[in-house]
CSV table of C-alpha atoms in Angstrom, one decimal:
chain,number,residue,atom,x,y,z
F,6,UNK,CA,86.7,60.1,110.9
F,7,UNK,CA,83.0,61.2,111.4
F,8,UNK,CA,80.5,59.7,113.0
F,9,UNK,CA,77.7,59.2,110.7
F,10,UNK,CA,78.7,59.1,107.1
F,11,UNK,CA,76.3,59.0,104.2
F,12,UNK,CA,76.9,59.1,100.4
F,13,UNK,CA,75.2,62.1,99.4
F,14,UNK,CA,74.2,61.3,96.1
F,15,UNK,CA,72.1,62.1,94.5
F,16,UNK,CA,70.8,58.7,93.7
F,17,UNK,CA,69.0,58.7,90.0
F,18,UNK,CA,66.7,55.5,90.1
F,19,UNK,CA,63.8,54.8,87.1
F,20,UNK,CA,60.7,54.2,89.2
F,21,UNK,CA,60.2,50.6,89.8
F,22,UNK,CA,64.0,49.7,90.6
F,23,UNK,CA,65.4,48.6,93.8
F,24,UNK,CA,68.2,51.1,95.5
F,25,UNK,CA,69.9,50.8,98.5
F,26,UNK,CA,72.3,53.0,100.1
F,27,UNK,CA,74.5,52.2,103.1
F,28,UNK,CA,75.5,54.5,106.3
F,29,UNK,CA,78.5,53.9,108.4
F,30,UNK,CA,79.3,54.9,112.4
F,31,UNK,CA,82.5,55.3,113.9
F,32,UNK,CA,81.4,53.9,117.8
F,33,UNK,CA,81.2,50.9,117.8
F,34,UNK,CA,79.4,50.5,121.4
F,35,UNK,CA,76.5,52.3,119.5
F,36,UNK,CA,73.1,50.7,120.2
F,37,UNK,CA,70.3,52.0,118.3
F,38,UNK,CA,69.9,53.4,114.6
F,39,UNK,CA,67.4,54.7,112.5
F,40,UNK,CA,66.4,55.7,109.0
F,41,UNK,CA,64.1,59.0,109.2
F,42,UNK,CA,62.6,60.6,105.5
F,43,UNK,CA,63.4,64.4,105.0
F,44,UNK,CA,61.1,65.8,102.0
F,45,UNK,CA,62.3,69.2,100.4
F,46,UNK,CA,61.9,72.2,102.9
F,47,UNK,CA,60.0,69.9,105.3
F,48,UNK,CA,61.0,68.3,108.8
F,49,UNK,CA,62.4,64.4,109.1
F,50,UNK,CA,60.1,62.1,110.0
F,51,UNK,CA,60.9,58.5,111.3
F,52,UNK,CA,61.1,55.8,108.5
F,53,UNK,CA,62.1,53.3,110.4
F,54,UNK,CA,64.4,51.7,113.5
F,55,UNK,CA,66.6,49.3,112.5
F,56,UNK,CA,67.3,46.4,114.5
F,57,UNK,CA,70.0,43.7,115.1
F,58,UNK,CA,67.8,40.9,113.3
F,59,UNK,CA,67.0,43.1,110.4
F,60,UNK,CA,63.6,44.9,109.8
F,61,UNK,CA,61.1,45.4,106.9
F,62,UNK,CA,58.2,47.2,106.7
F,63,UNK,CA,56.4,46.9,103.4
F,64,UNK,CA,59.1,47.9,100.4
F,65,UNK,CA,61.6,49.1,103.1
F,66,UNK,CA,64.1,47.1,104.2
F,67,UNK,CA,66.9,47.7,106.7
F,68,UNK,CA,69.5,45.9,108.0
F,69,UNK,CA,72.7,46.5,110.4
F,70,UNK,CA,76.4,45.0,110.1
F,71,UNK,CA,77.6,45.5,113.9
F,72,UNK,CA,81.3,44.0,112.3
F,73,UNK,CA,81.9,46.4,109.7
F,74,UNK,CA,79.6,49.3,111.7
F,75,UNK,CA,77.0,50.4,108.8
F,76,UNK,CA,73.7,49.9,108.4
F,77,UNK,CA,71.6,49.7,105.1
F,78,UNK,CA,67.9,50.8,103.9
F,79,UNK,CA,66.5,48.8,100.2
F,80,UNK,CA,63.5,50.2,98.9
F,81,UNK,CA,61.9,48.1,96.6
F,82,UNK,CA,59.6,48.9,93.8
F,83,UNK,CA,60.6,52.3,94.0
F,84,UNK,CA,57.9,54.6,93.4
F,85,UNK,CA,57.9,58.5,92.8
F,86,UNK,CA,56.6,59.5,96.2
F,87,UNK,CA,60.3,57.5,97.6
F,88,UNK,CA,62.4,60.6,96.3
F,89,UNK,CA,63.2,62.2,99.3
F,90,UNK,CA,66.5,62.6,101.8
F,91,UNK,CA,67.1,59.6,103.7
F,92,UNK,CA,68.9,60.5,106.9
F,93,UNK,CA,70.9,58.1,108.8
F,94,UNK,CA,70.6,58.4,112.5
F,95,UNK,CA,72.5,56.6,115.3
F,96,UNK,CA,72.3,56.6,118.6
F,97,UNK,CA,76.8,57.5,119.7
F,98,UNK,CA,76.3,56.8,123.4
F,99,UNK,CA,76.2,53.7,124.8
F,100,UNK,CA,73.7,53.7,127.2
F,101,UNK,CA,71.1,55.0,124.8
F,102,UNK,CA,68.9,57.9,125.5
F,103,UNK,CA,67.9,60.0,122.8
F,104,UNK,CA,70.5,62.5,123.6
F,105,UNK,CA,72.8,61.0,121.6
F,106,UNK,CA,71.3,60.4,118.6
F,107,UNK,CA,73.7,62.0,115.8
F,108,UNK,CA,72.5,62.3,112.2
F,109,UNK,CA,74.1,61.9,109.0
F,110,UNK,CA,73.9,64.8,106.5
F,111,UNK,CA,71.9,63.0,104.3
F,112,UNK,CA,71.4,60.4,100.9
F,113,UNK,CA,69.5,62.2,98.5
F,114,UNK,CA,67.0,59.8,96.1
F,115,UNK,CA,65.6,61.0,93.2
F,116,UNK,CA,62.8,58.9,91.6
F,117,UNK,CA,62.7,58.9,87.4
F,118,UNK,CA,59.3,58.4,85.4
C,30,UNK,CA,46.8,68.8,115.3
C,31,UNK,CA,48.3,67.0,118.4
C,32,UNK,CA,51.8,67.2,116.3
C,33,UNK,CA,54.9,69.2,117.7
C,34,UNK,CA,54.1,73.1,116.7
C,35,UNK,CA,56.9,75.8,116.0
C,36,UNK,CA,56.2,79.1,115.1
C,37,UNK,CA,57.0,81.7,113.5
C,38,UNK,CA,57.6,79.3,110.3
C,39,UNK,CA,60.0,82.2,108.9
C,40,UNK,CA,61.7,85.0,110.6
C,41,UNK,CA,63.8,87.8,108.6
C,42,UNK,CA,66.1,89.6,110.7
C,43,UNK,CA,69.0,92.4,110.8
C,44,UNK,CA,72.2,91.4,112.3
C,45,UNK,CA,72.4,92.3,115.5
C,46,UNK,CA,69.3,92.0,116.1
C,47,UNK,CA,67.4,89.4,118.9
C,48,UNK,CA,65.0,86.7,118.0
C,49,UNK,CA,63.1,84.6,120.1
C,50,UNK,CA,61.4,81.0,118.9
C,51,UNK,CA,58.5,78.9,120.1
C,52,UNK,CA,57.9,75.1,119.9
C,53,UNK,CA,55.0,73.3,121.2
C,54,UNK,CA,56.1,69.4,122.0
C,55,UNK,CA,53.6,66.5,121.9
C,56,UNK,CA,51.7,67.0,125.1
C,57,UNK,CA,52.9,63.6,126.6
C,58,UNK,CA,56.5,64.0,125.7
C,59,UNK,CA,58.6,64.5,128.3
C,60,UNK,CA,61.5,65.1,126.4
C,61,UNK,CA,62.1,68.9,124.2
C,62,UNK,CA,65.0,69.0,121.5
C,63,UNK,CA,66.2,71.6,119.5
C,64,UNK,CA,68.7,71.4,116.3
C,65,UNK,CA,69.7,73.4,113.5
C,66,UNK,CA,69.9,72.3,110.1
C,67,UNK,CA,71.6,73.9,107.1
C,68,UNK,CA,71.5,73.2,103.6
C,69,UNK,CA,72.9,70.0,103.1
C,70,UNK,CA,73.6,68.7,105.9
C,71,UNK,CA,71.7,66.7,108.7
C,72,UNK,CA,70.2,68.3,111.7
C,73,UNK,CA,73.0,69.3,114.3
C,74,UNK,CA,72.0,68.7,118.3
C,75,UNK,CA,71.7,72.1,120.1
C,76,UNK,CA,70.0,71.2,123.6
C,77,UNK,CA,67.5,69.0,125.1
C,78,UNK,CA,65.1,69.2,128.1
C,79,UNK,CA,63.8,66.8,130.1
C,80,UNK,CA,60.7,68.2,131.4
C,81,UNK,CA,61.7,71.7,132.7
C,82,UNK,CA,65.7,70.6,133.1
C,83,UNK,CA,68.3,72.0,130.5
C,84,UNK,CA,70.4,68.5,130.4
C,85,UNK,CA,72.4,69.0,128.0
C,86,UNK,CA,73.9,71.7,125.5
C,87,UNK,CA,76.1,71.5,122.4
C,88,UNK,CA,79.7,73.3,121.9
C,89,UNK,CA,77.6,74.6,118.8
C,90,UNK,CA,75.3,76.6,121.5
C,91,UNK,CA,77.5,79.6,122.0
C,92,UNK,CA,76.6,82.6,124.8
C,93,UNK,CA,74.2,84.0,122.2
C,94,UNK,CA,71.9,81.6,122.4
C,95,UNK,CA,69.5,80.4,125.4
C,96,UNK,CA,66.4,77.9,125.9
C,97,UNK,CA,63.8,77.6,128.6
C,98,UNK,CA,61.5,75.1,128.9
C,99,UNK,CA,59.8,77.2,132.2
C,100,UNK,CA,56.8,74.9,132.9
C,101,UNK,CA,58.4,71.3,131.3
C,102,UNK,CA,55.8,72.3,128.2
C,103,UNK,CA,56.4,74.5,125.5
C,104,UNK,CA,60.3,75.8,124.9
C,105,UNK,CA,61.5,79.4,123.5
C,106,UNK,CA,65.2,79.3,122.0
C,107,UNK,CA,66.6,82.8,121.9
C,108,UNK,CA,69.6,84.0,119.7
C,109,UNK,CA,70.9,87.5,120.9
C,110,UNK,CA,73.1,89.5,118.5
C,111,UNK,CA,72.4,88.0,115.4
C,112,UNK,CA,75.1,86.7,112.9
C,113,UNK,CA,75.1,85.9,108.8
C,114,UNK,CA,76.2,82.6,110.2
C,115,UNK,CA,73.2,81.5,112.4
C,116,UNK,CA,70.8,82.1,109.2
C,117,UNK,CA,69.2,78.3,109.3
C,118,UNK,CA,66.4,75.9,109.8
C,119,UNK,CA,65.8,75.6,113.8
C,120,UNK,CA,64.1,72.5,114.5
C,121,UNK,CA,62.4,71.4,117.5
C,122,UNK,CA,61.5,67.9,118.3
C,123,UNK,CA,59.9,66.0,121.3
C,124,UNK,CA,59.9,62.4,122.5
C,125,UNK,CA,58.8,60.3,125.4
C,126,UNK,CA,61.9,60.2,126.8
C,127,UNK,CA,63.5,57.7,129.1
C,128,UNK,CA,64.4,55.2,126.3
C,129,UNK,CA,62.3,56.0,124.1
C,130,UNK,CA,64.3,57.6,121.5
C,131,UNK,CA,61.9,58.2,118.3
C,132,UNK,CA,61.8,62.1,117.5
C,133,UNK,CA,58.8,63.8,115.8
C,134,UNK,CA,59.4,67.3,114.7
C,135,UNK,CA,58.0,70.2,114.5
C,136,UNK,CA,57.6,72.2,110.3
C,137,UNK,CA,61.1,74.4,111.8
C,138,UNK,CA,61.8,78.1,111.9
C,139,UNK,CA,63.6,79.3,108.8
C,140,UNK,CA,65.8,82.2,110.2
C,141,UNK,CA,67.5,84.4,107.4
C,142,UNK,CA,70.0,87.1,108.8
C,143,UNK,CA,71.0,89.9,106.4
């Protein structure tokens, strides 16, 4: 099994819906997890941590299930600047440190007029 | 720009031939990563530094391939003996280290080999 597994997509979504896509992990003594935005041909840049309690931050929404080891980002509203590659990253060693942080390959979302 | 700085942003290369990339971190981070990404899939963990230490390197990281991070600031990774196979985005990132975990990246190096 891999560690980080995303649905690649793509995700087609008319602008204004709500998506959400989910990301599992295979440790499940892993502590920390993130979603970071990938835009075509540019770097990933931190969306946003996700915590045990569940996190929002504006239209973004994440959430983690520590029972069935995925974690989850909704977007709400979605607007055109959203499409982008969402990547999934969690944190495989226990004692944290960023030196384990392993990324998913990637959910792609694709924003329609 | 106080952001993380790589450069060059593209390098064209022969096989064989040796290559040598620069990143610039985020003057307060103590920790320097470096990853390679290819089309499609996530960013794949080659080596970090904690100031001027080498901590840690992937399997991926074969004899080719060597980072220095002399003075705990900026990093070279160099790939000797070029291969089709290591044409890819090289990404460098930088944190606080310590527990702090959030990366910020640098644009990348796009490396073709032909």
């Amino acid at each position: 099994r891999k560690e980080v597994e995303q649905d690649p997509g793509p995700f087609n979504v008319p602008e204004g819906a709500t998506v959400a896509f989910n990301c599992t992990y295979s440790n499940s003594a892993s502590q920390s997890f993130f979603w970071y935005r990938q835009d075509c041909r540019k770097e990933p840049k931190l969306l946003m941590s996700v915590y045990s309690s569940g996190n929002e931050d504006g239209r973004f929404t994440a959430q983690l299930n520590r029972a069935s080891q995925y974690i989850s980002l909704l977007i709400r509203d979605s607007k055109l600047s959203d499409s982008a590659t969402y990547l999934c990253v969690v944190n495989m060693e226990s004692g944290g440190g960023a030196d384990g942080l392993t990324f998913g390959k990637g959910t792609h979302l694709i924003i329609q007029p | 720009d106080t952001g993380v700085s790589q450069n060059p942003r593209h390098k064209i290369t022969k096989r064989g031939q040796n290559v040598t990339f620069r990143c610039d971190p985020i003057s307060e981070h103590n920790r320097l990563y470096w990853y390679r990404q290819t089309l499609g899939q996530g960013p794949e963990f080659l080596t970090y530094f904690q100031n001027e230490a080498q901590l840690e390197k992937s399997r991926l990281l074969s004899d080719r391939f060597s980072a220095e991070r002399p003075k705990g600031s900026f990093s070279t990774l160099e790939i000797q003996r070029t291969e089709q196979g290591d044409s890819a985005m090289y990404l460098c990132a930088s944190s606080l280290g310590g527990r702090e975990e959030k990366l910020f990246f640098g644009s990348g190096t796009q490396l073709s080999v032909l």
